PDB file of C-alpha atoms in Angstrom:
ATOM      1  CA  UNK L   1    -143.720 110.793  53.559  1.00 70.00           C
ATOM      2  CA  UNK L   2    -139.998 110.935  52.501  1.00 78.00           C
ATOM      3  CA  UNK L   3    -137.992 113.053  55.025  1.00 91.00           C
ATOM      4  CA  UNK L   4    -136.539 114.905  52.236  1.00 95.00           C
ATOM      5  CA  UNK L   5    -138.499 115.518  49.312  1.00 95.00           C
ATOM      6  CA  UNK L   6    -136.548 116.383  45.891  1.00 95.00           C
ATOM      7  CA  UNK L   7    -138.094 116.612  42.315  1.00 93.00           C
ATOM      8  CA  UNK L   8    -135.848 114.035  40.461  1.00 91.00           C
ATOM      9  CA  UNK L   9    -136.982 115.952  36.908  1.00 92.00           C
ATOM     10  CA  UNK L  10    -135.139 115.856  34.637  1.00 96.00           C
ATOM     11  CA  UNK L  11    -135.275 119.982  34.772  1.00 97.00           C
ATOM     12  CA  UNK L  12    -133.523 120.834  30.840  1.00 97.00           C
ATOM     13  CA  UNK L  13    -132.728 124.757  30.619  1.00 97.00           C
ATOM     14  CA  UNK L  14    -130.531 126.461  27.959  1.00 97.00           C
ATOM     15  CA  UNK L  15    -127.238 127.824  28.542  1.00 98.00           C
ATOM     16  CA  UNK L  16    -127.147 131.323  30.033  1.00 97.00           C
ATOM     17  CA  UNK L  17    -129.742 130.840  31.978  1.00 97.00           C
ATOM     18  CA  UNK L  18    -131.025 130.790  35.735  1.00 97.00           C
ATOM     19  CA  UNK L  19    -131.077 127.346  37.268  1.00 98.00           C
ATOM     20  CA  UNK L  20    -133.383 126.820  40.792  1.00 98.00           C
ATOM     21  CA  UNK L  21    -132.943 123.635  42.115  1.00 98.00           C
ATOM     22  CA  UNK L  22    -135.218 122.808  45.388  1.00 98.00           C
ATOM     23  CA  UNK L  23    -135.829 120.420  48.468  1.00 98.00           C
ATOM     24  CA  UNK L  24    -138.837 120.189  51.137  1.00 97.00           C
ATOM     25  CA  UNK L  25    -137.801 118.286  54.983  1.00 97.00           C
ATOM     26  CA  UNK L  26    -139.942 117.711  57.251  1.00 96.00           C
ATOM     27  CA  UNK L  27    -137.915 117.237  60.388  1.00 94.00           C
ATOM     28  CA  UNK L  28    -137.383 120.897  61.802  1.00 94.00           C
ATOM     29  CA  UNK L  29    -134.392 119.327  63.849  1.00 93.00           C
ATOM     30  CA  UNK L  30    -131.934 119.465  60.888  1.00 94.00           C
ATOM     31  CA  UNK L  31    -129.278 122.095  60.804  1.00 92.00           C
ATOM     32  CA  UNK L  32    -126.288 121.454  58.343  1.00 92.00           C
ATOM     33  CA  UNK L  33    -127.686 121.708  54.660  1.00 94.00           C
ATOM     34  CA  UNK L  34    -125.291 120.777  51.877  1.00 94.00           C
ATOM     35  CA  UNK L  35    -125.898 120.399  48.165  1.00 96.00           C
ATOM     36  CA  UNK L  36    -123.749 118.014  46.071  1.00 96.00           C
ATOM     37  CA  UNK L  37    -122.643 117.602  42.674  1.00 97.00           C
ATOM     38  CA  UNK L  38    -122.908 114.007  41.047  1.00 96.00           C
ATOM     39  CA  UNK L  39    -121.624 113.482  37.304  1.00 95.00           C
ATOM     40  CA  UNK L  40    -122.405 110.570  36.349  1.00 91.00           C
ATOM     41  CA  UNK L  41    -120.287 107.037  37.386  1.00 87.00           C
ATOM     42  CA  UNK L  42    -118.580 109.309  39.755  1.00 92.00           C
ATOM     43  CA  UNK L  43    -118.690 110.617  43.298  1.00 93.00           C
ATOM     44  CA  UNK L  44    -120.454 113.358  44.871  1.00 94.00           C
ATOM     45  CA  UNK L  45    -118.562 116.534  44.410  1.00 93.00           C
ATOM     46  CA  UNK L  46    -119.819 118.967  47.417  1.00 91.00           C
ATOM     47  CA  UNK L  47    -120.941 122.678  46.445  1.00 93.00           C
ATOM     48  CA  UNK L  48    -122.506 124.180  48.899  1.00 92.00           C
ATOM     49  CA  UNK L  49    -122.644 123.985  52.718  1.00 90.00           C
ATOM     50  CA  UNK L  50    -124.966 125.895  55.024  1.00 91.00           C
ATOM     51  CA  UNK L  51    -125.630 125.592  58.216  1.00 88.00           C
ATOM     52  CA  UNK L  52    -128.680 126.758  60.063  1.00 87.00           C
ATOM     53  CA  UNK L  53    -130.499 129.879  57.970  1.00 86.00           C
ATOM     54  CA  UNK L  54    -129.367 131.973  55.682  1.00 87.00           C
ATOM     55  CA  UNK L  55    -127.959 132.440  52.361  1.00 92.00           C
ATOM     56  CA  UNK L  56    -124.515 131.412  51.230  1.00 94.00           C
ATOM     57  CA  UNK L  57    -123.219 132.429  47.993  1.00 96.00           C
ATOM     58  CA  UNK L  58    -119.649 130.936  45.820  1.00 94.00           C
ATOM     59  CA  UNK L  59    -118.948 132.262  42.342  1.00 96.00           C
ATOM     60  CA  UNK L  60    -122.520 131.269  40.058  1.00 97.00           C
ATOM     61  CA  UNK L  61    -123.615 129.219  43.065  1.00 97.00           C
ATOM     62  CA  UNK L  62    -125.841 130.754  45.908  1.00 97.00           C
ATOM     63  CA  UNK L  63    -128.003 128.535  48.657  1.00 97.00           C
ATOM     64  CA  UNK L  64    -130.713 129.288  50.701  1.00 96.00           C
ATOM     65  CA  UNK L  65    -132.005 127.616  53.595  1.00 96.00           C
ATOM     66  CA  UNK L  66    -135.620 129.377  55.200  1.00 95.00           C
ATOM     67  CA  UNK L  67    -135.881 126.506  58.063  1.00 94.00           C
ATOM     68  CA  UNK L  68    -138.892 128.321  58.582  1.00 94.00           C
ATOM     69  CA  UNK L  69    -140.597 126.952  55.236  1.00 95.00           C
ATOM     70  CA  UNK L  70    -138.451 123.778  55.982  1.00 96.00           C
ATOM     71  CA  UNK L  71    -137.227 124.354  52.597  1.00 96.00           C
ATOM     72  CA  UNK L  72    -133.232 125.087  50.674  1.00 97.00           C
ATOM     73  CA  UNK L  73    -132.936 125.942  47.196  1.00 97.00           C
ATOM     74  CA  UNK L  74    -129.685 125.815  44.795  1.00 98.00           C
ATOM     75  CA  UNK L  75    -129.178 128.203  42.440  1.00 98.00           C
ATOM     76  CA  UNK L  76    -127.160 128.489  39.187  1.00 98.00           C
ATOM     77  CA  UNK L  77    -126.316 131.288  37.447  1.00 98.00           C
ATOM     78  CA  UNK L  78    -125.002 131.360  34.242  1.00 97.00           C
ATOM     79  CA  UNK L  79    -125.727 128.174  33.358  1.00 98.00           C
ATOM     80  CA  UNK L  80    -123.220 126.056  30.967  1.00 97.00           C
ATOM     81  CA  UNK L  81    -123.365 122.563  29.780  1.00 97.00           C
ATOM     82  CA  UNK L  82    -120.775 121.318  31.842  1.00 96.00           C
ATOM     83  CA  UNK L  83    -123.078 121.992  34.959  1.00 97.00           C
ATOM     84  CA  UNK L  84    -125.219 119.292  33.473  1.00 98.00           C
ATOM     85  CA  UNK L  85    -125.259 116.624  36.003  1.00 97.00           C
ATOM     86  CA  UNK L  86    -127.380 115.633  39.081  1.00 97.00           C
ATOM     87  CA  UNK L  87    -127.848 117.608  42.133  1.00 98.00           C
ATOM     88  CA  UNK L  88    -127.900 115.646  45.297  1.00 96.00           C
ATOM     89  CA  UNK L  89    -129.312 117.839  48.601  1.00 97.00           C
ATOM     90  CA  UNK L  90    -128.601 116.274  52.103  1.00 95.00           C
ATOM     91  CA  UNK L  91    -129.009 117.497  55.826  1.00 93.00           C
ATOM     92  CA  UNK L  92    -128.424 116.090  58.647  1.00 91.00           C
ATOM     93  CA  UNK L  93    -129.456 117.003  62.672  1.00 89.00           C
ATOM     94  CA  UNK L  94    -126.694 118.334  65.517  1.00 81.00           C
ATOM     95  CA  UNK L  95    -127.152 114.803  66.954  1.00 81.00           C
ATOM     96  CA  UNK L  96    -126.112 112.519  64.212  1.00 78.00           C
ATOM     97  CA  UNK L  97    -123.611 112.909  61.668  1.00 80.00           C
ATOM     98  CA  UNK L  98    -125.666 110.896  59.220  1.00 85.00           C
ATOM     99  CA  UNK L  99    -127.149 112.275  56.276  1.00 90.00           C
ATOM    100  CA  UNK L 100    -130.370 112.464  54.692  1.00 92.00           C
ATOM    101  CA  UNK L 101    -130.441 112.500  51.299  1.00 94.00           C
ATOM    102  CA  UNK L 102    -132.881 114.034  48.377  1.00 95.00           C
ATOM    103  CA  UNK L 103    -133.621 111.800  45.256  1.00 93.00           C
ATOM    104  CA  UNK L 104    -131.430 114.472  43.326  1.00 95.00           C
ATOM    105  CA  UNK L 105    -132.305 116.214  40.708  1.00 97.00           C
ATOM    106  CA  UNK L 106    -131.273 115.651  36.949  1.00 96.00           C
ATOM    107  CA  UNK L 107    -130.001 118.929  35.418  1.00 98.00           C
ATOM    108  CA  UNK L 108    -129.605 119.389  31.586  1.00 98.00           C
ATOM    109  CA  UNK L 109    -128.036 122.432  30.386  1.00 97.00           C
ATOM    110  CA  UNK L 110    -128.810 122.666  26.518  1.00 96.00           C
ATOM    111  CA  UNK L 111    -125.880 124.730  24.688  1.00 94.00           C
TER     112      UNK L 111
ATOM    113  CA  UNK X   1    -108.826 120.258  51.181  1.00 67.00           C
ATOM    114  CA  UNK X   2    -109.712 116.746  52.114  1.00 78.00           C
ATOM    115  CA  UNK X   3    -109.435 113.622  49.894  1.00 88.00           C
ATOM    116  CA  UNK X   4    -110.672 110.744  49.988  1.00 93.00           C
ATOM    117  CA  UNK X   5    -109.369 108.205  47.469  1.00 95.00           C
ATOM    118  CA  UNK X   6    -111.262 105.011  46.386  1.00 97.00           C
ATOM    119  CA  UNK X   7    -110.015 101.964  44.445  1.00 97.00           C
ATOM    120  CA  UNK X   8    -111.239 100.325  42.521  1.00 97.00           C
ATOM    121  CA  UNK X   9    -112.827 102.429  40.305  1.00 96.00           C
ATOM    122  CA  UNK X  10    -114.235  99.721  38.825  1.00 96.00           C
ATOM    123  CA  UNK X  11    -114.367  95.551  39.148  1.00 97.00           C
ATOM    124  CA  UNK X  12    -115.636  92.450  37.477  1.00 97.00           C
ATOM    125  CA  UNK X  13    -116.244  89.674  39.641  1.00 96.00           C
ATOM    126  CA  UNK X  14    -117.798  85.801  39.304  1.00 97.00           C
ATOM    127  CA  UNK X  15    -120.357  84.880  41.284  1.00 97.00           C
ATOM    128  CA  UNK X  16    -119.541  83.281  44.701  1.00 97.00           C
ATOM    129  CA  UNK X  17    -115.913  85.467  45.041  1.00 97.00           C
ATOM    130  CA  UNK X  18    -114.979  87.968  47.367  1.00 97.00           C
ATOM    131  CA  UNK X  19    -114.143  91.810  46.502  1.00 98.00           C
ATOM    132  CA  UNK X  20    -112.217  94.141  48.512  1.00 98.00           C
ATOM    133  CA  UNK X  21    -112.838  98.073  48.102  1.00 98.00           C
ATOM    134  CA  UNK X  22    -110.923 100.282  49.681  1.00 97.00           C
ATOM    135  CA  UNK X  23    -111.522 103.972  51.010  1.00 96.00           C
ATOM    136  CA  UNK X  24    -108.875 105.846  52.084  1.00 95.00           C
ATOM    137  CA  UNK X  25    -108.315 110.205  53.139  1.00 92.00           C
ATOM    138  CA  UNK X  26    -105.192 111.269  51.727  1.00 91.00           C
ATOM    139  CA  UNK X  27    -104.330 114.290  54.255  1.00 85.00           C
ATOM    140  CA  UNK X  28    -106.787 113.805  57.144  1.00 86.00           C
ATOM    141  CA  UNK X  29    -107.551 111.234  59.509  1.00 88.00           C
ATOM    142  CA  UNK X  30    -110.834 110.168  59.331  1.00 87.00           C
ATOM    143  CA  UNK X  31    -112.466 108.255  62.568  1.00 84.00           C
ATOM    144  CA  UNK X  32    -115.894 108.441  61.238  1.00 89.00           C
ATOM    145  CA  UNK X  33    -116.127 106.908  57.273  1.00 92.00           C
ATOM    146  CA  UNK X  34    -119.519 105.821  55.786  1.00 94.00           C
ATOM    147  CA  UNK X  35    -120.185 103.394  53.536  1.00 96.00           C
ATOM    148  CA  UNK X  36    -123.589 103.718  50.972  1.00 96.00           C
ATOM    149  CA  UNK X  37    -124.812 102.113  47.555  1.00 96.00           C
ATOM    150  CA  UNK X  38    -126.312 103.722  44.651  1.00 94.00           C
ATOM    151  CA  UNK X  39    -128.886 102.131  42.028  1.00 89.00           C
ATOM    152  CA  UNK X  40    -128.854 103.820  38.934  1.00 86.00           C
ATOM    153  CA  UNK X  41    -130.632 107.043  38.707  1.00 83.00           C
ATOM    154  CA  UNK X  42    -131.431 106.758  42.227  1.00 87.00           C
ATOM    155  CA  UNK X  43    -129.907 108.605  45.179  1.00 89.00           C
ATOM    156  CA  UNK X  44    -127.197 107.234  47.865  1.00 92.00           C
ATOM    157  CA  UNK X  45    -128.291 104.740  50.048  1.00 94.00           C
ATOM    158  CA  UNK X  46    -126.189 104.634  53.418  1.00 94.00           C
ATOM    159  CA  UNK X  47    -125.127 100.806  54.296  1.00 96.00           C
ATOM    160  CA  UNK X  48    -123.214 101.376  57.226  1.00 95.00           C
ATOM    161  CA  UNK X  49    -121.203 103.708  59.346  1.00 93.00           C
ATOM    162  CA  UNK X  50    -117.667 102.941  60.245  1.00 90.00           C
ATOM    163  CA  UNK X  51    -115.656 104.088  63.027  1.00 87.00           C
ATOM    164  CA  UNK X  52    -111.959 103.797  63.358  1.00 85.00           C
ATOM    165  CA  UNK X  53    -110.910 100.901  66.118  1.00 83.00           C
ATOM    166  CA  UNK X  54    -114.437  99.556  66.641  1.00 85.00           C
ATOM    167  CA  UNK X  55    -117.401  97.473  65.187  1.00 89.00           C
ATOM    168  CA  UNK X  56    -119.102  99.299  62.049  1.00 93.00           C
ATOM    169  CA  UNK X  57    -122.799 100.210  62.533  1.00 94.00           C
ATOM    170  CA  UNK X  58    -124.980  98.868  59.966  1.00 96.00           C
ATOM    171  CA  UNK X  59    -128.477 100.368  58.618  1.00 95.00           C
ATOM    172  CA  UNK X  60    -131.202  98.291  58.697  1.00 94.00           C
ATOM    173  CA  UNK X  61    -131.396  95.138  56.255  1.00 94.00           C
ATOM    174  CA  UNK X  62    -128.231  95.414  55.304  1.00 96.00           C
ATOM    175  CA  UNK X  63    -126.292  92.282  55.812  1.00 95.00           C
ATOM    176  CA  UNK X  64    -123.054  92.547  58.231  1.00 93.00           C
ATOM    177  CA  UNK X  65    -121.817  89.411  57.602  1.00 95.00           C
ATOM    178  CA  UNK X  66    -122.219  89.680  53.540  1.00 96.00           C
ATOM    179  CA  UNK X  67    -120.533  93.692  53.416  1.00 97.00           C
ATOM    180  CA  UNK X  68    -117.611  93.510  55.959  1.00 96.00           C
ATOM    181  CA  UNK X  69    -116.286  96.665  57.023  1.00 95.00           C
ATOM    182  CA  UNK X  70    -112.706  97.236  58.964  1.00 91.00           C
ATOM    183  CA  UNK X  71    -111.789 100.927  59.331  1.00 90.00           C
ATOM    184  CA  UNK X  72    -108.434  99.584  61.084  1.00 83.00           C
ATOM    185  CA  UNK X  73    -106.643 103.075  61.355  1.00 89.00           C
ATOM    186  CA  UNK X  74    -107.168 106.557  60.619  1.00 89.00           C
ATOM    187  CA  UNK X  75    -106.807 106.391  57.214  1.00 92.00           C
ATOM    188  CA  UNK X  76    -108.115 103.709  55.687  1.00 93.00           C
ATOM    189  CA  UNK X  77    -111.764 101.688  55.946  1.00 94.00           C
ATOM    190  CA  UNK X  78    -112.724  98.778  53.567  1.00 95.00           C
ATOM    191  CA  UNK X  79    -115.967  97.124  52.357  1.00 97.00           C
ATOM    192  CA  UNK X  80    -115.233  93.473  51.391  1.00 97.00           C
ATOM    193  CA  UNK X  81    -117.931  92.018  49.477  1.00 98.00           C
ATOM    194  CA  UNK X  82    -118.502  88.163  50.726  1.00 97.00           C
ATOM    195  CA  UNK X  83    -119.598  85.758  47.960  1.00 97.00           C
ATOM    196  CA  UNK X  84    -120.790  88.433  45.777  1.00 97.00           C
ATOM    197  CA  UNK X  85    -124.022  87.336  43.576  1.00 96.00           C
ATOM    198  CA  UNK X  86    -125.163  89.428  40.856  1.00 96.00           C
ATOM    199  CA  UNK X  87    -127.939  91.260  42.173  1.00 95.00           C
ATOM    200  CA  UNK X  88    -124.853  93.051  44.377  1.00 96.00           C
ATOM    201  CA  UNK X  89    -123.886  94.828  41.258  1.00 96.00           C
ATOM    202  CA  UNK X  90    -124.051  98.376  41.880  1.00 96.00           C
ATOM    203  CA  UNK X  91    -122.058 101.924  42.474  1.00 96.00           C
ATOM    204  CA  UNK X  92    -120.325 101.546  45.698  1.00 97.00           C
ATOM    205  CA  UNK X  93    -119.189 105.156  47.361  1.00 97.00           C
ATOM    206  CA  UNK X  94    -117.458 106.075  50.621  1.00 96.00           C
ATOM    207  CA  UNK X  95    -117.298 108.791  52.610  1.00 94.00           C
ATOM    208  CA  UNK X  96    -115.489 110.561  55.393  1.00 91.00           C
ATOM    209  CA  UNK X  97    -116.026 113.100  58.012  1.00 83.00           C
ATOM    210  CA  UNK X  98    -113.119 115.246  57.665  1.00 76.00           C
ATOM    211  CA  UNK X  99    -111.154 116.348  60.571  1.00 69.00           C
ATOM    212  CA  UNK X 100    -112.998 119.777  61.229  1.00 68.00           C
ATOM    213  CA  UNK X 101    -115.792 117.960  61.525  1.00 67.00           C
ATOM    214  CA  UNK X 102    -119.486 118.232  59.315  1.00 62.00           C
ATOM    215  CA  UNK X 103    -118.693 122.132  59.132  1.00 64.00           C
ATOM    216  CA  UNK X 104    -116.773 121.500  56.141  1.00 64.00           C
ATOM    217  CA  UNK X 105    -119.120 119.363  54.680  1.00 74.00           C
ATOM    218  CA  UNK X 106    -118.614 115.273  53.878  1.00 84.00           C
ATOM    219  CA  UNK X 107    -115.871 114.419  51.334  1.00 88.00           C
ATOM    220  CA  UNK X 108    -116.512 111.505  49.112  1.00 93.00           C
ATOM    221  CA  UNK X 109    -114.748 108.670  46.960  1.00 95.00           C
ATOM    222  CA  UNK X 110    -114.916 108.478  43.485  1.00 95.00           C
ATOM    223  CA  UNK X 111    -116.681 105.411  43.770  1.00 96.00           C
ATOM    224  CA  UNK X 112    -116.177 102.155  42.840  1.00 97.00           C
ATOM    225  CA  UNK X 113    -118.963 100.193  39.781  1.00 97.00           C
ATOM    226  CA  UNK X 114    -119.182  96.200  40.987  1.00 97.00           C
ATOM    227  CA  UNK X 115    -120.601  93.844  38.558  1.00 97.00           C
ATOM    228  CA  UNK X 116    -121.251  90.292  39.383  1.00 97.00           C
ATOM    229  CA  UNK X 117    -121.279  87.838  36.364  1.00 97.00           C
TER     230      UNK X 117
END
């Protein structure tokens, strides 16, 4: 079993609309929680960054984290096709700076 | 915020040379950088952690003396690719720990696309 788990879809949605993006993690240790923005042949672009529980919100972007569920979600609101790109999550422990990274998910956004 | 600028974007290379990528933060110091590879359509893959004025730290299987990493001052870390064959073709990305530390999140490169012919 993966530490992180991440559906790598591709998840296609039309404009306007409500985007959920999701990762599982099994180690209960982890307490930073970030979500990244990858176009393609470029960089990840950071979004959001949460640490411990709790939600966190910027502009159309909110993030949850329920450590309980071991479980963070990305949401988009008011989709548009230029959020069409692949969504990285990654989390890492107090301990070690490294991160752990989802599979990332591939986001369409049809206009 | 933090930068972290990358060159090259992008390089063509023959088989059996050497290729020098370079990763540096614009307005921080950075003594943690990291170092990963990315497969198309598949997610980052850390090589190696590097930390400024010491010895980087490299995952397991990854070769140390093939991917050479010097992160000689506060600014600047490189990944030299020794004798590069083809099947080292791939997105290369850095990273850095910016100066607030993780709170602020990682900033990354722009990445740099290696093909081997």
């Amino acid at each position: 079993q993966k530490e992180v788990e991440q559906d790598p879809g591709p998840l296609s949605v039309p404009e306007g609309a409500i985007v959920s993006l999701n990762c599982t993690y099994s180690n209960s240790a982890f307490q930073y929680f970030m979500w990244y923005r990858q176009y393609s042949r470029k960089g990840p672009e950071l979004l959001m960054y949460t640490y411990s529980s709790g939600n966190k919100e910027d502009g159309r972007f909110t993030a949850q984290v329920d450590k309980s569920s071991k479980y963070i979600s990305l949401f988009i609101r008011d989709s548009q096709p230029s959020d069409s790109a692949t969504y990285l999550c990654a989390m890492s422990d107090a301990s070690n700076y490294q991160l752990i990274w989802g599979a990332g998910t591939k986001l369409i956004i049809k206009p | 915020g933090a930068v972290v600028s990358q060159h090259p974007s992008w390089v063509i290379c023959k088989s059996g040379t050497s290729v020098k990528i370079e990763c540096r933060s614009l307005d921080f110091q950075a003594t943690t950088m990291f170092w990963y590879r990315q497969f198309p359509k598949k997610s980052l893959m850390l090589m190696a952690t590097s930390n400024e004025g010491s010895k980087a730290t490299y995952e397991q299987g990854v070769e140390k003396d093939k991917f050479l990493i010097n992160h000689a001052s506060l600014t600047l870390s490189t990944l030299t690719v020794t004798s590069a064959h083809p099947e080292d073709s791939s997105f290369y990305i850095c990273s850095a720990l910016p100066p607030l530390g993780r709170e602020m999140g990682y900033t990354f490169g722009s990445g740099t696309r290696l093909t081997v012919v």
